[in-house]
Amino acid sequence: MRCIPGSTVRQTNEPGRSAALITGLIATAARFGPKLEVLEIGSSAGLNLLIDRFRIDLGGTVVGPADAPVSIVPDWRGPPPPSVPVDIVAVRGCDVKPMDATDPAVEARLAAFIWAEAPERLARVQGAIAMLRERPVDLVQADAADWIEARLAEPQAAGVARVLMHSVVWQYLPEPVAERIRTAMIAAGARATVDRPLAWVSMEPDRSLGHMVVRVCGWPGDDRWQVSATAHAHAAWIDSRAPDAGDGGIALPEGAEVRV
């Protein structure tokens, strides 16, 4: 991935976004079964790679371990998502310039990007960093297209859906990198089977709406984009009453449409 210098510091190190992203993973689990292998691009310091370790309450639908040190409870609007089992069996990430949030200097830098009137965000980031110190995440330095192409070429376990996930990243990708990722996903989607499905979960800004949109698509079967939720930029609120929000600029195979 290629980004504006420093952009990933601001854009992806908000663990609250895991609450929005998990709506897409719930939709994937409802379609393909509970076991998910999550691959995140643009992970920066990797705080959202803790998505399987957070306790997330979505209007009464709760996902994650009961004893999680960090709980995320956004202002939920609309019907809650279905209560289906979600078993994230693996979560890995990459960034062109990953950050070590356990470094006190980096932790201070991340804290400096949080507004003073949002103490709950600061506490959440500090809690996530403490979780990283206790047990690191699988985060490597890599170009997003190189990394995704390599991951999609790896053997996939039967009964596990492989999921590409990203938040506030797509707009920073040079078009050649974005096109390689599209091409790789479409090719992998064509190979996907009921036993080894593929999904794509994105949380990206929609300028026309003025907030984030969580979109999901998957293979095999109907590969059209579906909108699982709209959300505040830091997922302070999440709304399941999703409008027709387009495809976020992420092209799918010819003839693909958006369904909400």
Short mmCIF file of C-alpha atoms in Angstrom, two decimals:
data_model
loop_
_atom_site.label_atom_id
_atom_site.label_comp_id
_atom_site.label_asym_id
_atom_site.label_seq_id
_atom_site.Cartn_x
_atom_site.Cartn_y
_atom_site.Cartn_z
CA MET A 1 0.00 0.00 0.00
CA ARG A 2 1.14 3.57 -0.69
CA CYS A 3 -0.25 6.33 1.52
CA ILE A 4 0.12 9.99 2.29
CA PRO A 5 2.85 10.16 4.99
CA GLY A 6 1.29 9.85 8.42
CA SER A 7 -2.20 9.22 7.07
CA THR A 8 -2.54 5.75 8.56
CA VAL A 9 -1.82 7.20 12.00
CA ARG A 10 -5.03 9.19 11.82
CA GLN A 11 -7.11 6.90 9.70
CA THR A 12 -6.89 3.35 11.00
CA ASN A 13 -5.85 3.48 14.66
CA GLU A 14 -9.35 3.79 16.07
CA PRO A 15 -10.37 0.48 17.65
CA GLY A 16 -13.98 1.66 17.74
CA ARG A 17 -14.07 0.93 14.02
CA SER A 18 -13.99 -2.76 14.87
CA ALA A 19 -17.63 -2.37 15.92
CA ALA A 20 -18.55 -1.24 12.41
CA LEU A 21 -16.34 -3.79 10.68
CA ILE A 22 -17.79 -6.63 12.74
CA THR A 23 -21.19 -5.97 11.14
CA GLY A 24 -19.65 -7.05 7.85
CA LEU A 25 -18.07 -10.10 9.47
CA ILE A 26 -21.43 -11.03 11.02
CA ALA A 27 -23.03 -10.81 7.57
CA THR A 28 -20.25 -13.02 6.20
CA ALA A 29 -20.68 -15.58 8.99
CA ALA A 30 -24.44 -15.62 8.44
CA ARG A 31 -23.87 -16.43 4.77
CA PHE A 32 -20.87 -18.77 4.83
CA GLY A 33 -20.64 -20.12 8.38
CA PRO A 34 -18.92 -18.98 11.58
CA LYS A 35 -15.26 -19.66 10.85
CA LEU A 36 -13.45 -16.64 9.37
CA GLU A 37 -9.85 -15.97 8.36
CA VAL A 38 -9.43 -12.17 8.35
CA LEU A 39 -6.81 -10.37 6.23
CA GLU A 40 -6.54 -6.61 6.85
CA ILE A 41 -4.65 -4.16 4.65
CA GLY A 42 -3.54 -0.74 5.88
CA SER A 43 -3.39 -1.95 9.48
CA SER A 44 -1.01 0.80 10.67
CA ALA A 45 -0.44 -0.03 14.37
CA GLY A 46 -2.74 -3.05 14.20
CA LEU A 47 -5.34 -1.96 16.76
CA ASN A 48 -8.21 -3.32 14.67
CA LEU A 49 -6.39 -6.63 14.32
CA LEU A 50 -7.64 -7.11 17.89
CA ILE A 51 -11.19 -7.38 16.52
CA ASP A 52 -11.45 -11.00 17.71
CA ARG A 53 -10.43 -10.01 21.26
CA PHE A 54 -12.77 -7.04 21.81
CA ARG A 55 -16.21 -7.37 23.39
CA ILE A 56 -18.58 -5.57 21.01
CA ASP A 57 -22.24 -4.78 21.79
CA LEU A 58 -24.32 -3.91 18.73
CA GLY A 59 -27.74 -2.94 20.05
CA GLY A 60 -27.91 -6.10 22.15
CA THR A 61 -26.16 -8.44 19.72
CA VAL A 62 -22.89 -9.16 21.48
CA VAL A 63 -19.75 -10.57 19.87
CA GLY A 64 -16.41 -11.39 21.49
CA PRO A 65 -15.10 -12.84 24.75
CA ALA A 66 -17.04 -11.97 27.90
CA ASP A 67 -13.80 -11.21 29.78
CA ALA A 68 -12.33 -8.92 27.12
CA PRO A 69 -10.33 -6.04 28.62
CA VAL A 70 -11.82 -3.63 26.06
CA SER A 71 -15.56 -3.37 25.42
CA ILE A 72 -16.96 -1.32 22.54
CA VAL A 73 -20.57 -0.16 22.79
CA PRO A 74 -21.47 2.27 20.00
CA ASP A 75 -24.70 4.22 19.83
CA TRP A 76 -26.65 1.64 17.84
CA ARG A 77 -29.41 2.77 15.49
CA GLY A 78 -31.87 0.49 13.73
CA PRO A 79 -32.48 -3.25 14.09
CA PRO A 80 -29.54 -5.14 15.65
CA PRO A 81 -27.64 -7.58 13.44
CA PRO A 82 -28.56 -11.26 13.66
CA SER A 83 -27.11 -13.17 16.58
CA VAL A 84 -25.02 -15.73 14.71
CA PRO A 85 -21.81 -17.48 15.81
CA VAL A 86 -18.65 -15.68 14.69
CA ASP A 87 -15.39 -17.60 15.10
CA ILE A 88 -12.36 -15.63 13.85
CA VAL A 89 -9.82 -18.40 13.57
CA ALA A 90 -7.01 -16.16 12.29
CA VAL A 91 -6.44 -12.44 11.78
CA ARG A 92 -3.40 -10.99 10.00
CA GLY A 93 -2.53 -7.57 8.68
CA CYS A 94 -0.04 -5.54 6.68
CA ASP A 95 0.94 -1.93 6.23
CA VAL A 96 3.53 -0.19 4.08
CA LYS A 97 4.90 1.39 7.26
CA PRO A 98 3.52 -0.40 10.31
CA MET A 99 3.79 1.23 13.71
CA ASP A 100 4.73 -0.39 17.00
CA ALA A 101 2.06 0.96 19.34
CA THR A 102 3.80 -0.63 22.32
CA ASP A 103 6.66 1.88 21.89
CA PRO A 104 5.91 4.66 24.41
CA ALA A 105 6.75 7.33 21.83
CA VAL A 106 4.31 5.82 19.32
CA GLU A 107 1.66 5.44 22.01
CA ALA A 108 2.04 9.13 22.84
CA ARG A 109 1.76 10.03 19.17
CA LEU A 110 -1.44 8.03 18.76
CA ALA A 111 -2.88 9.65 21.88
CA ALA A 112 -2.06 13.08 20.46
CA PHE A 113 -4.43 12.49 17.54
CA ILE A 114 -7.41 11.96 19.87
CA TRP A 115 -9.53 15.00 20.61
CA ALA A 116 -9.49 16.19 24.22
CA GLU A 117 -13.29 16.00 24.42
CA ALA A 118 -13.23 12.25 23.63
CA PRO A 119 -11.78 10.62 26.77
CA GLU A 120 -13.58 7.35 25.96
CA ARG A 121 -11.57 7.09 22.72
CA LEU A 122 -8.31 7.66 24.59
CA ALA A 123 -9.20 4.97 27.13
CA ARG A 124 -10.09 2.57 24.32
CA VAL A 125 -6.80 3.16 22.48
CA GLN A 126 -4.81 2.78 25.68
CA GLY A 127 -6.69 -0.42 26.48
CA ALA A 128 -6.01 -1.80 23.00
CA ILE A 129 -2.30 -0.99 23.29
CA ALA A 130 -2.21 -2.80 26.64
CA MET A 131 -3.69 -5.81 24.88
CA LEU A 132 -0.92 -5.63 22.27
CA ARG A 133 1.69 -5.61 25.02
CA GLU A 134 0.13 -8.71 26.53
CA ARG A 135 -0.13 -10.53 23.19
CA PRO A 136 1.04 -9.06 19.86
CA VAL A 137 -0.92 -9.25 16.63
CA ASP A 138 0.32 -10.67 13.31
CA LEU A 139 1.29 -7.44 11.51
CA VAL A 140 3.94 -7.22 8.78
CA GLN A 141 5.42 -4.56 6.54
CA ALA A 142 4.29 -5.10 2.96
CA ASP A 143 2.72 -3.54 -0.09
CA ALA A 144 -1.02 -4.24 0.09
CA ALA A 145 -1.29 -5.74 -3.40
CA ASP A 146 1.82 -7.92 -2.97
CA TRP A 147 0.56 -9.16 0.39
CA ILE A 148 -3.00 -9.89 -0.70
CA GLU A 149 -1.86 -11.72 -3.83
CA ALA A 150 0.43 -13.88 -1.68
CA ARG A 151 -2.24 -14.57 0.95
CA LEU A 152 -4.86 -15.51 -1.65
CA ALA A 153 -2.39 -17.97 -3.17
CA GLU A 154 -2.00 -19.82 0.14
CA PRO A 155 -3.96 -23.02 0.84
CA GLN A 156 -7.31 -22.28 2.48
CA ALA A 157 -8.73 -24.51 5.19
CA ALA A 158 -12.03 -26.21 4.43
CA GLY A 159 -14.97 -24.68 6.27
CA VAL A 160 -13.25 -21.33 6.72
CA ALA A 161 -14.22 -18.15 4.84
CA ARG A 162 -11.26 -16.00 3.84
CA VAL A 163 -12.06 -12.28 4.29
CA LEU A 164 -10.27 -9.18 2.98
CA MET A 165 -10.97 -6.32 5.42
CA HIS A 166 -10.00 -2.64 5.44
CA SER A 167 -11.11 0.69 6.87
CA VAL A 168 -10.35 4.19 5.54
CA VAL A 169 -7.65 2.81 3.27
CA TRP A 170 -9.02 2.57 -0.26
CA GLN A 171 -8.83 6.30 -0.98
CA TYR A 172 -5.09 6.27 -0.31
CA LEU A 173 -4.22 3.44 -2.68
CA PRO A 174 -2.67 4.36 -6.03
CA GLU A 175 -4.96 3.08 -8.76
CA PRO A 176 -2.46 0.42 -10.00
CA VAL A 177 -2.34 -1.06 -6.47
CA ALA A 178 -6.12 -0.92 -6.11
CA GLU A 179 -6.57 -2.55 -9.51
CA ARG A 180 -4.23 -5.41 -8.59
CA ILE A 181 -6.25 -6.04 -5.45
CA ARG A 182 -9.53 -6.00 -7.39
CA THR A 183 -8.09 -8.38 -9.98
CA ALA A 184 -6.72 -10.74 -7.33
CA MET A 185 -10.03 -10.81 -5.45
CA ILE A 186 -12.08 -11.40 -8.58
CA ALA A 187 -9.77 -14.26 -9.62
CA ALA A 188 -9.88 -15.78 -6.14
CA GLY A 189 -13.66 -15.34 -6.11
CA ALA A 190 -13.92 -17.33 -9.31
CA ARG A 191 -12.06 -20.19 -7.56
CA ALA A 192 -14.10 -19.98 -4.35
CA THR A 193 -16.26 -22.91 -3.33
CA VAL A 194 -18.92 -23.55 -0.74
CA ASP A 195 -16.26 -25.19 1.45
CA ARG A 196 -13.71 -22.42 0.84
CA PRO A 197 -15.60 -19.14 0.33
CA LEU A 198 -14.19 -15.64 -0.05
CA ALA A 199 -15.55 -12.33 1.24
CA TRP A 200 -14.63 -8.64 1.17
CA VAL A 201 -15.56 -6.27 4.01
CA SER A 202 -14.80 -2.56 3.65
CA MET A 203 -15.47 0.48 5.82
CA GLU A 204 -14.80 3.51 3.65
CA PRO A 205 -16.06 7.11 3.52
CA ASP A 206 -18.96 8.08 1.29
CA ARG A 207 -18.63 11.76 0.45
CA SER A 208 -22.28 12.06 -0.63
CA LEU A 209 -23.49 10.79 2.75
CA GLY A 210 -20.82 12.44 4.88
CA HIS A 211 -20.00 9.31 6.88
CA MET A 212 -18.68 5.76 6.61
CA VAL A 213 -20.32 2.85 4.83
CA VAL A 214 -19.64 -0.80 5.63
CA ARG A 215 -20.00 -2.90 2.49
CA VAL A 216 -19.80 -6.67 2.05
CA CYS A 217 -19.57 -9.00 -0.92
CA GLY A 218 -18.69 -12.65 -1.28
CA TRP A 219 -18.12 -15.67 -3.46
CA PRO A 220 -19.41 -18.17 -4.56
CA GLY A 221 -22.92 -17.10 -5.41
CA ASP A 222 -24.32 -13.59 -5.50
CA ASP A 223 -21.26 -11.31 -5.61
CA ARG A 224 -23.05 -7.96 -5.49
CA TRP A 225 -22.14 -5.43 -2.81
CA GLN A 226 -24.44 -5.30 0.19
CA VAL A 227 -24.40 -2.50 2.77
CA SER A 228 -24.40 -3.84 6.33
CA ALA A 229 -24.28 -0.46 8.08
CA THR A 230 -23.38 3.20 7.94
CA ALA A 231 -21.28 4.68 10.70
CA HIS A 232 -19.61 7.69 12.27
CA ALA A 233 -15.94 8.00 11.29
CA HIS A 234 -14.85 6.59 14.66
CA ALA A 235 -17.96 4.37 14.94
CA ALA A 236 -19.38 6.46 17.79
CA TRP A 237 -22.70 5.55 16.20
CA ILE A 238 -23.63 2.77 13.80
CA ASP A 239 -26.86 2.60 11.80
CA SER A 240 -28.14 -0.65 10.33
CA ARG A 241 -30.79 1.18 8.29
CA ALA A 242 -28.41 1.33 5.34
CA PRO A 243 -29.16 3.53 2.33
CA ASP A 244 -28.21 2.82 -1.27
CA ALA A 245 -24.58 3.84 -0.91
CA GLY A 246 -22.95 2.66 -4.14
CA ASP A 247 -19.86 0.48 -4.30
CA GLY A 248 -17.42 2.90 -2.72
CA GLY A 249 -15.32 2.98 -5.87
CA ILE A 250 -14.34 -0.68 -5.46
CA ALA A 251 -15.19 -2.22 -8.81
CA LEU A 252 -16.45 -5.79 -8.93
CA PRO A 253 -16.84 -8.16 -11.88
CA GLU A 254 -18.67 -6.81 -14.92
CA GLY A 255 -22.41 -6.68 -14.32
CA ALA A 256 -22.10 -6.57 -10.52
CA GLU A 257 -24.58 -4.36 -8.72
CA VAL A 258 -25.12 -2.98 -5.24
CA ARG A 259 -27.88 -4.46 -3.11
CA VAL A 260 -29.05 -3.12 0.21
#
